[in-house]
Amino acid sequence: MSYASRASMAYKSTAVQTSNEKLVVMLYDGWLSALEIAKDAIETGDLARAHTQLVKAQNIVNELNNTLDMQYEVSKQLRQLYEFFLRQLVEANVQKSVQPIVEQYPIVKGLRDTWEQAIKQLGASMV
């Protein structure tokens, strides 16, 4: 079995065993990781790596945006925020600038931490 096949099976196994809420946290973790790597790559002049990571971040934002349940007001606000983040990511990629990344990171971290806290509170209330 190839490495790619094993990785795909491991991913599917993890995804099946993980709640939707935890998947959201995992997406935020991937977004933060991509931002960190892209920032480092821009600073060290590895523009191809920066591009790859910024596109990865864009894909994650698009996934989060596409899964919003628009019947809630918070989803409408998140959609606007995600669209702003997408514009920042494109700007960072085109201009190879760390500024949009630096501005975005703490907000994304706050969203991630909020999701994690909500999951903990939800778990505690179900026990």
C-alpha positions as a LaTeX table, in Angstrom:
\begin{tabular}{lrrr}
\hline
Residue & $x$ (\AA) & $y$ (\AA) & $z$ (\AA) \\
\hline
Met1 & 0.00 & 0.00 & 0.00 \\
Ser2 & 1.38 & 3.38 & $-0.98$ \\
Tyr3 & 2.06 & 6.19 & 1.47 \\
Ala4 & $-0.72$ & 8.27 & $-0.11$ \\
Ser5 & $-3.22$ & 5.44 & 0.32 \\
Arg6 & $-2.27$ & 4.94 & 3.95 \\
Ala7 & $-2.45$ & 8.68 & 4.62 \\
Ser8 & $-5.87$ & 8.86 & 2.98 \\
Met9 & $-7.16$ & 5.95 & 5.05 \\
Ala10 & $-5.78$ & 7.50 & 8.26 \\
Tyr11 & $-7.41$ & 10.83 & 7.42 \\
Lys12 & $-10.78$ & 9.20 & 6.67 \\
Ser13 & $-10.59$ & 7.19 & 9.87 \\
Thr14 & $-9.86$ & 10.32 & 11.91 \\
Ala15 & $-12.54$ & 12.35 & 10.15 \\
Val16 & $-15.16$ & 9.67 & 10.79 \\
Gln17 & $-14.29$ & 9.60 & 14.49 \\
Thr18 & $-14.22$ & 13.39 & 14.89 \\
Ser19 & $-17.20$ & 15.66 & 15.52 \\
Asn20 & $-18.02$ & 18.51 & 13.16 \\
Glu21 & $-17.04$ & 20.98 & 15.87 \\
Lys22 & $-13.62$ & 19.39 & 16.27 \\
Leu23 & $-13.17$ & 19.43 & 12.50 \\
Val24 & $-13.72$ & 23.20 & 12.58 \\
Val25 & $-10.95$ & 23.52 & 15.19 \\
Met26 & $-8.71$ & 21.33 & 13.01 \\
Leu27 & $-9.37$ & 23.62 & 10.04 \\
Tyr28 & $-8.46$ & 26.66 & 12.13 \\
Asp29 & $-5.28$ & 24.85 & 13.25 \\
Gly30 & $-4.39$ & 24.20 & 9.61 \\
Trp31 & $-5.07$ & 27.83 & 8.74 \\
Leu32 & $-2.83$ & 29.07 & 11.56 \\
Ser33 & $-0.08$ & 26.66 & 10.56 \\
Ala34 & $-0.27$ & 27.80 & 6.94 \\
Leu35 & $-0.04$ & 31.43 & 8.06 \\
Glu36 & 3.03 & 30.74 & 10.19 \\
Ile37 & 4.79 & 28.83 & 7.41 \\
Ala38 & 3.88 & 31.46 & 4.79 \\
Lys39 & 5.19 & 34.28 & 6.98 \\
Asp40 & 8.46 & 32.45 & 7.55 \\
Ala41 & 8.75 & 31.61 & 3.85 \\
Ile42 & 8.24 & 35.24 & 2.81 \\
Glu43 & 10.79 & 36.41 & 5.36 \\
Thr44 & 13.37 & 33.90 & 4.10 \\
Gly45 & 12.64 & 34.50 & 0.42 \\
Asp46 & 11.08 & 31.09 & $-0.29$ \\
Leu47 & 8.31 & 32.55 & $-2.42$ \\
Ala48 & 7.11 & 29.24 & $-3.87$ \\
Arg49 & 6.55 & 27.84 & $-0.39$ \\
Ala50 & 4.82 & 31.06 & 0.67 \\
His51 & 2.50 & 30.79 & $-2.33$ \\
Thr52 & 1.65 & 27.16 & $-1.53$ \\
Gln53 & 0.85 & 27.96 & 2.10 \\
Leu54 & $-1.20$ & 31.05 & 1.28 \\
Val55 & $-3.26$ & 29.05 & $-1.23$ \\
Lys56 & $-3.72$ & 26.37 & 1.44 \\
Ala57 & $-4.98$ & 29.05 & 3.84 \\
Gln58 & $-7.35$ & 30.36 & 1.15 \\
Asn59 & $-8.73$ & 26.86 & 0.60 \\
Ile60 & $-9.35$ & 26.45 & 4.32 \\
Val61 & $-11.13$ & 29.82 & 4.52 \\
Asn62 & $-13.26$ & 28.84 & 1.54 \\
Glu63 & $-14.17$ & 25.55 & 3.22 \\
Leu64 & $-15.14$ & 27.31 & 6.45 \\
Asn65 & $-17.11$ & 29.89 & 4.47 \\
Asn66 & $-18.95$ & 27.25 & 2.43 \\
Thr67 & $-20.09$ & 25.36 & 5.51 \\
Leu68 & $-21.71$ & 28.33 & 7.25 \\
Asp69 & $-25.39$ & 27.92 & 8.13 \\
Met70 & $-26.73$ & 31.25 & 6.94 \\
Gln71 & $-29.90$ & 31.11 & 9.04 \\
Tyr72 & $-27.87$ & 32.52 & 11.95 \\
Glu73 & $-26.73$ & 36.14 & 12.25 \\
Val74 & $-23.26$ & 35.07 & 13.40 \\
Ser75 & $-22.83$ & 33.18 & 10.11 \\
Lys76 & $-23.47$ & 36.37 & 8.18 \\
Gln77 & $-20.82$ & 38.14 & 10.24 \\
Leu78 & $-18.37$ & 35.27 & 9.81 \\
Arg79 & $-18.97$ & 35.30 & 6.04 \\
Gln80 & $-17.95$ & 38.97 & 5.90 \\
Leu81 & $-14.89$ & 38.24 & 8.02 \\
Tyr82 & $-13.90$ & 35.25 & 5.88 \\
Glu83 & $-14.25$ & 37.32 & 2.70 \\
Phe84 & $-12.01$ & 39.99 & 4.25 \\
Phe85 & $-9.46$ & 37.30 & 5.19 \\
Leu86 & $-9.51$ & 35.94 & 1.64 \\
Arg87 & $-8.73$ & 39.40 & 0.26 \\
Gln88 & $-5.87$ & 39.70 & 2.77 \\
Leu89 & $-4.47$ & 36.31 & 1.78 \\
Val90 & $-4.55$ & 37.22 & $-1.90$ \\
Glu91 & $-2.85$ & 40.54 & $-1.12$ \\
Ala92 & $-0.18$ & 38.78 & 0.93 \\
Asn93 & 0.43 & 36.35 & $-1.91$ \\
Val94 & 0.52 & 38.90 & $-4.72$ \\
Gln95 & 2.69 & 41.38 & $-2.85$ \\
Lys96 & 4.64 & 38.76 & $-0.85$ \\
Ser97 & 3.89 & 40.82 & 2.23 \\
Val98 & 3.78 & 39.52 & 5.80 \\
Gln99 & 1.66 & 42.44 & 7.02 \\
Pro100 & $-1.74$ & 40.91 & 6.10 \\
Ile101 & $-0.62$ & 37.64 & 7.69 \\
Val102 & 0.46 & 39.36 & 10.90 \\
Glu103 & $-2.86$ & 41.23 & 11.07 \\
Gln104 & $-4.91$ & 38.11 & 10.43 \\
Tyr105 & $-3.18$ & 35.67 & 12.77 \\
Pro106 & $-4.45$ & 36.90 & 16.19 \\
Ile107 & $-8.04$ & 37.11 & 14.97 \\
Val108 & $-7.93$ & 33.59 & 13.54 \\
Lys109 & $-6.32$ & 32.35 & 16.77 \\
Gly110 & $-9.13$ & 33.97 & 18.75 \\
Leu111 & $-11.78$ & 32.29 & 16.59 \\
Arg112 & $-10.04$ & 28.95 & 16.98 \\
Asp113 & $-9.80$ & 29.30 & 20.75 \\
Thr114 & $-13.46$ & 30.32 & 20.95 \\
Trp115 & $-14.49$ & 27.16 & 19.09 \\
Glu116 & $-12.33$ & 25.02 & 21.35 \\
Gln117 & $-13.84$ & 26.62 & 24.46 \\
Ala118 & $-17.37$ & 26.14 & 23.13 \\
Ile119 & $-16.66$ & 22.46 & 22.52 \\
Lys120 & $-15.39$ & 22.06 & 26.08 \\
Gln121 & $-18.44$ & 23.81 & 27.50 \\
Leu122 & $-20.77$ & 21.74 & 25.34 \\
Gly123 & $-19.03$ & 18.55 & 26.47 \\
Ala124 & $-19.26$ & 19.57 & 30.12 \\
Ser125 & $-22.97$ & 20.32 & 29.84 \\
Met126 & $-23.65$ & 16.89 & 28.30 \\
Val127 & $-22.09$ & 14.93 & 31.17 \\
\hline
\end{tabular}
